[in-house]
Coordinates of C-alpha atoms in Angstrom, one line a residue:
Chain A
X1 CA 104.7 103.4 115.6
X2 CA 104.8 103.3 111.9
X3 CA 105.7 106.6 110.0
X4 CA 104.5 106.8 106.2
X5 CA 105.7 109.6 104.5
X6 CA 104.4 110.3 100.9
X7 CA 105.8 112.5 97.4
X8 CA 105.5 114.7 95.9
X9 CA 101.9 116.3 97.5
X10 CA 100.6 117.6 94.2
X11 CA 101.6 115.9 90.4
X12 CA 100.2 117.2 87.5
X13 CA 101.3 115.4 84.1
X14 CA 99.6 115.7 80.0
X15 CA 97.1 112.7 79.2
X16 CA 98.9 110.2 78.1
X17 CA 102.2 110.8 80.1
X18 CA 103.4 108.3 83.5
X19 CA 102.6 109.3 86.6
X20 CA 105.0 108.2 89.6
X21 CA 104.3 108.2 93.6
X22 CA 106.7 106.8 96.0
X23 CA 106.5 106.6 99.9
X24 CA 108.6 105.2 102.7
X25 CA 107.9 104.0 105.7
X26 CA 109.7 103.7 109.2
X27 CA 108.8 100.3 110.5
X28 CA 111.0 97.4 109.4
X29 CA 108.1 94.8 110.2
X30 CA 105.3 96.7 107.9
X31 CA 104.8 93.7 105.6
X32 CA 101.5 95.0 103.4
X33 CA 101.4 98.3 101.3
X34 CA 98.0 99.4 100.1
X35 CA 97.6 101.9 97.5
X36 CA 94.3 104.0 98.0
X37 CA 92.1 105.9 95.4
X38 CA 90.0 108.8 96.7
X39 CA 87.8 110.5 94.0
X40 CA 86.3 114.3 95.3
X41 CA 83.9 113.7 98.3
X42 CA 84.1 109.8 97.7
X43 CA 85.3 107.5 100.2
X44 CA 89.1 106.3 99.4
X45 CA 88.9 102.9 97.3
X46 CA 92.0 100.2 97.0
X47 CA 93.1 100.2 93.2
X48 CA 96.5 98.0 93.8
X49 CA 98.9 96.3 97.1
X50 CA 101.6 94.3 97.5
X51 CA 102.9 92.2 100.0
X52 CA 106.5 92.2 101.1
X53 CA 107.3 88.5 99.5
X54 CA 107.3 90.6 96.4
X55 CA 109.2 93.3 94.8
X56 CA 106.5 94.5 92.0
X57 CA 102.6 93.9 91.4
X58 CA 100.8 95.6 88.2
X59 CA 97.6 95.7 86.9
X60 CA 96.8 97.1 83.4
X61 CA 98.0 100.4 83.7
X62 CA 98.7 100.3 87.7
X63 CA 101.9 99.1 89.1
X64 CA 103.5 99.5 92.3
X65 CA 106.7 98.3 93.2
X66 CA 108.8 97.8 96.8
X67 CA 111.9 97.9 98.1
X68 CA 112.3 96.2 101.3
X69 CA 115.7 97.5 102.0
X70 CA 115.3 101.0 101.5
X71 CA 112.2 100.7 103.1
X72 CA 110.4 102.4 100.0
X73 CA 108.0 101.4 97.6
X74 CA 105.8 103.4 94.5
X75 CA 102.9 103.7 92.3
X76 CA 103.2 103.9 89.0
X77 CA 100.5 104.9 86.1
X78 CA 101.4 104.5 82.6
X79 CA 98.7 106.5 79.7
X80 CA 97.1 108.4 81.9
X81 CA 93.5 109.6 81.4
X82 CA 91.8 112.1 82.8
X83 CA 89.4 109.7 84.9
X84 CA 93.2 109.2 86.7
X85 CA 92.8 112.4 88.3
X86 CA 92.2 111.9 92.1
X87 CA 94.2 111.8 95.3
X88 CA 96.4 108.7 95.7
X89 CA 97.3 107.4 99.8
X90 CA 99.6 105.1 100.5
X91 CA 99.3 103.2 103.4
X92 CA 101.5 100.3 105.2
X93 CA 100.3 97.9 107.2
X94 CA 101.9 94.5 109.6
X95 CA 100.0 91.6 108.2
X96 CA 98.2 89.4 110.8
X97 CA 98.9 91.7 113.9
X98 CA 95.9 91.5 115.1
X99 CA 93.5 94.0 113.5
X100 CA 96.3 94.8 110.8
X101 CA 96.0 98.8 111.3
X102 CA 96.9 100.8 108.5
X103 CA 99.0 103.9 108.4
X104 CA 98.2 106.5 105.8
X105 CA 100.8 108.8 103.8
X106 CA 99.2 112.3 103.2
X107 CA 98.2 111.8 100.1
X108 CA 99.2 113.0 96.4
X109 CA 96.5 114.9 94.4
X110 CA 97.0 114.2 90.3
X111 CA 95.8 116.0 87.9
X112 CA 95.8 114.7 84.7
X113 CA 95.5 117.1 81.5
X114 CA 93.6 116.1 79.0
Chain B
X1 CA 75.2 93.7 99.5
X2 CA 75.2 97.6 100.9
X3 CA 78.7 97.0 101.9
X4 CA 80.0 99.8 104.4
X5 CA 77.2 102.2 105.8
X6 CA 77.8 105.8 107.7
X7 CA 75.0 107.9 109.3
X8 CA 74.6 110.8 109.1
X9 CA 76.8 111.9 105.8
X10 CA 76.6 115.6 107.7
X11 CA 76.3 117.4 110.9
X12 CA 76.6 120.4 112.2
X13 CA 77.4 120.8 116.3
X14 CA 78.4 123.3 119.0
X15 CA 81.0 123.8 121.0
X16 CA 80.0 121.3 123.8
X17 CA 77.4 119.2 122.0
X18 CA 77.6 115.3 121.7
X19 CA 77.0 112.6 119.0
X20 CA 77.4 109.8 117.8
X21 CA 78.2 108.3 114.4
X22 CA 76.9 104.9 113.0
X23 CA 78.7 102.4 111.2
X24 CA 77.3 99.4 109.9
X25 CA 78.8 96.6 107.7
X26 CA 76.7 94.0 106.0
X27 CA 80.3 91.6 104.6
X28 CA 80.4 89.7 107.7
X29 CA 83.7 91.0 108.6
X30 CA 85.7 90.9 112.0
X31 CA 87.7 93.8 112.2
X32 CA 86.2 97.2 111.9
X33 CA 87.8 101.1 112.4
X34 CA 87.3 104.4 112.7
X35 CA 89.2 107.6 110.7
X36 CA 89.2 111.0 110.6
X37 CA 90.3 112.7 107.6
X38 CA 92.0 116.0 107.5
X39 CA 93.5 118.2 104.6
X40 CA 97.7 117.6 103.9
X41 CA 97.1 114.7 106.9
X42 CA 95.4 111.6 105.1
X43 CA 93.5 109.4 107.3
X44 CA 94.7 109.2 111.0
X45 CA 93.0 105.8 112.5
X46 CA 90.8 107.0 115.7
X47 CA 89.8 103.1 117.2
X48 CA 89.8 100.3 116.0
X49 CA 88.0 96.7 116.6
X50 CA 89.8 93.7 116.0
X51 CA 87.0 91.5 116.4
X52 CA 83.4 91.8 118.2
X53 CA 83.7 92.5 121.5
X54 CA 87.5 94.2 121.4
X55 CA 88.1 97.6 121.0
X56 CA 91.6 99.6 121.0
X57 CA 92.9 103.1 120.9
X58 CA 94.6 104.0 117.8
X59 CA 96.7 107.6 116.7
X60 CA 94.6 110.0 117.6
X61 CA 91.8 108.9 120.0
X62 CA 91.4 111.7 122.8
X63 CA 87.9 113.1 122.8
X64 CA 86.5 110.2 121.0
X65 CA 84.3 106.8 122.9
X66 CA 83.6 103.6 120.6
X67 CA 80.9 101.0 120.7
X68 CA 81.4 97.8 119.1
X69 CA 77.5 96.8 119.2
X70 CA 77.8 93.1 117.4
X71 CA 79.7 92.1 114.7
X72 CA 78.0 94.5 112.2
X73 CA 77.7 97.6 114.0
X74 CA 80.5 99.9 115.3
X75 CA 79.9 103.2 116.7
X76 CA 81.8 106.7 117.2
X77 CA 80.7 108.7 120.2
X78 CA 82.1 112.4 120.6
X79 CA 80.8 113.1 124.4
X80 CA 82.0 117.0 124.3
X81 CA 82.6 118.2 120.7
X82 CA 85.2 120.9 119.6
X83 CA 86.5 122.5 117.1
X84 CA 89.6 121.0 116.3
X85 CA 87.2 117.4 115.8
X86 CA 85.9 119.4 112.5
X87 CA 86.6 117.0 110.0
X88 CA 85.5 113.8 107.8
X89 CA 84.9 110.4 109.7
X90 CA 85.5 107.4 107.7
X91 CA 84.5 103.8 108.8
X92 CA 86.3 100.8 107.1
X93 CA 85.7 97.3 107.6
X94 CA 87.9 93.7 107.1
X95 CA 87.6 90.3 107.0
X96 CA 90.0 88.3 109.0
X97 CA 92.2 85.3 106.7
X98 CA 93.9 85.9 103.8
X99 CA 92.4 89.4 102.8
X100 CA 93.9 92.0 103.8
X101 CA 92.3 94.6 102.1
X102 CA 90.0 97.5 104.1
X103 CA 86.3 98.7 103.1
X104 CA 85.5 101.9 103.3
X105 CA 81.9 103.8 104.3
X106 CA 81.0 107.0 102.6
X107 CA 82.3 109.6 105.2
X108 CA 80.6 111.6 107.6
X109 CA 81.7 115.4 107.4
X110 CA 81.5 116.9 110.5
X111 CA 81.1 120.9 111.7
X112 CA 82.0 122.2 115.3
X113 CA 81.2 125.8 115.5

């Protein structure tokens, strides 16, 4: 099965500064790559994906970027603010196999100081 | 729309006891799943239901039944609960097409003494 593995576990950066997350995963066929939100005892929330026909997606201050080759991709937040603070999970995914099950990286807890 | 519901949000069991968690989704989606949640692990998928009337295992499934009641409804059964099942059980939800993105309920957090 697929194998998501997820850096660094903690990232703590001033307000203002980037923050960075990468991941890889295992399975050459993982084609979608999910980047989840999860606020203290809230439920995880997508903020960004990409699919593998791309090599970079951003939004705002959100970007994540792939690398099909190297079997990588990251998450990248540019002026952070404190609201930023949160655990990140990546997750990967094969598109349209069947109920397209996603596997989760451990997660990265930021902490953004204001 | 109340998007993804869980019940309860907590519970407390014993060694032994059994339960079962609700999951309900009002989006009319197809696919719907079940994950527990444990610290440094992320979210390990339990089952999962491709589509009314399917359910599969998924990475972690031992000592866990599933229900897929109709389309909206998909629950979590634990028939003999112990201790290492103390954790936070999310449900998520999909539609099938072009979205690939998944829903998630509020979390039930979970206690075996």
């Amino acid at each position: 099965g697929e194998n998501v593995e997820q850096h660094p576990s903690t990232l703590s950066v001033q307000e203002g500064d980037s923050a960075v997350i990468k991941c890889t995963y295992s399975d050459s066929a993982s084609n979608y790559f999910p980047w989840y939100k999860q606020e203290l005892g809230k439920r995880p929330q997508l903020i960004i994906d990409i699919r593998s026909n791309v090599g970079e997606k951003k939004d705002q201050r959100i970007a994540v970027t792939l690398n099909k080759t190297a079997k990588h991709f990251s998450l990248h937040i540019t002026e952070t603010q404190p609201e930023d603070s949160a655990v990140y999970f990546c997750a990967a995914s094969r598109r349209g196999d069947g109920a397209n099950n996603l596997f989760f990286g451990t997660g990265t807890r930021l902490t953004v100081i204001p | 729309n109340a998007g993804v519901t869980q019940t309860p949000k907590f519970q407390v069991l014993k060694t032994g006891q059994s339960m079962t968690l609700q999951c309900a989704q009002d989006m009319n989606h197809n696919s719907m799943y079940w994950y527990r949640q444990d610290p440094g692990m992320g979210l390990r998928l339990i089952y999962y239901s491709a589509s009314e009337g399917t359910t599969d295992k998924g990475e972690v499934p031992n000592g866990y039944n599933v229900s897929r009641l109709n389309k909206r409804e998909f629950s979590l059964r634990l028939e003999s609960a112990a201790p290492s099942q103390t954790s936070v059980y999310f449900c998520a939800s999909r539609t099938s097409g072009g979205s690939d993105t998944q829903y998630f309920g509020p979390g039930t957090r979970l206690t075996v003494l």
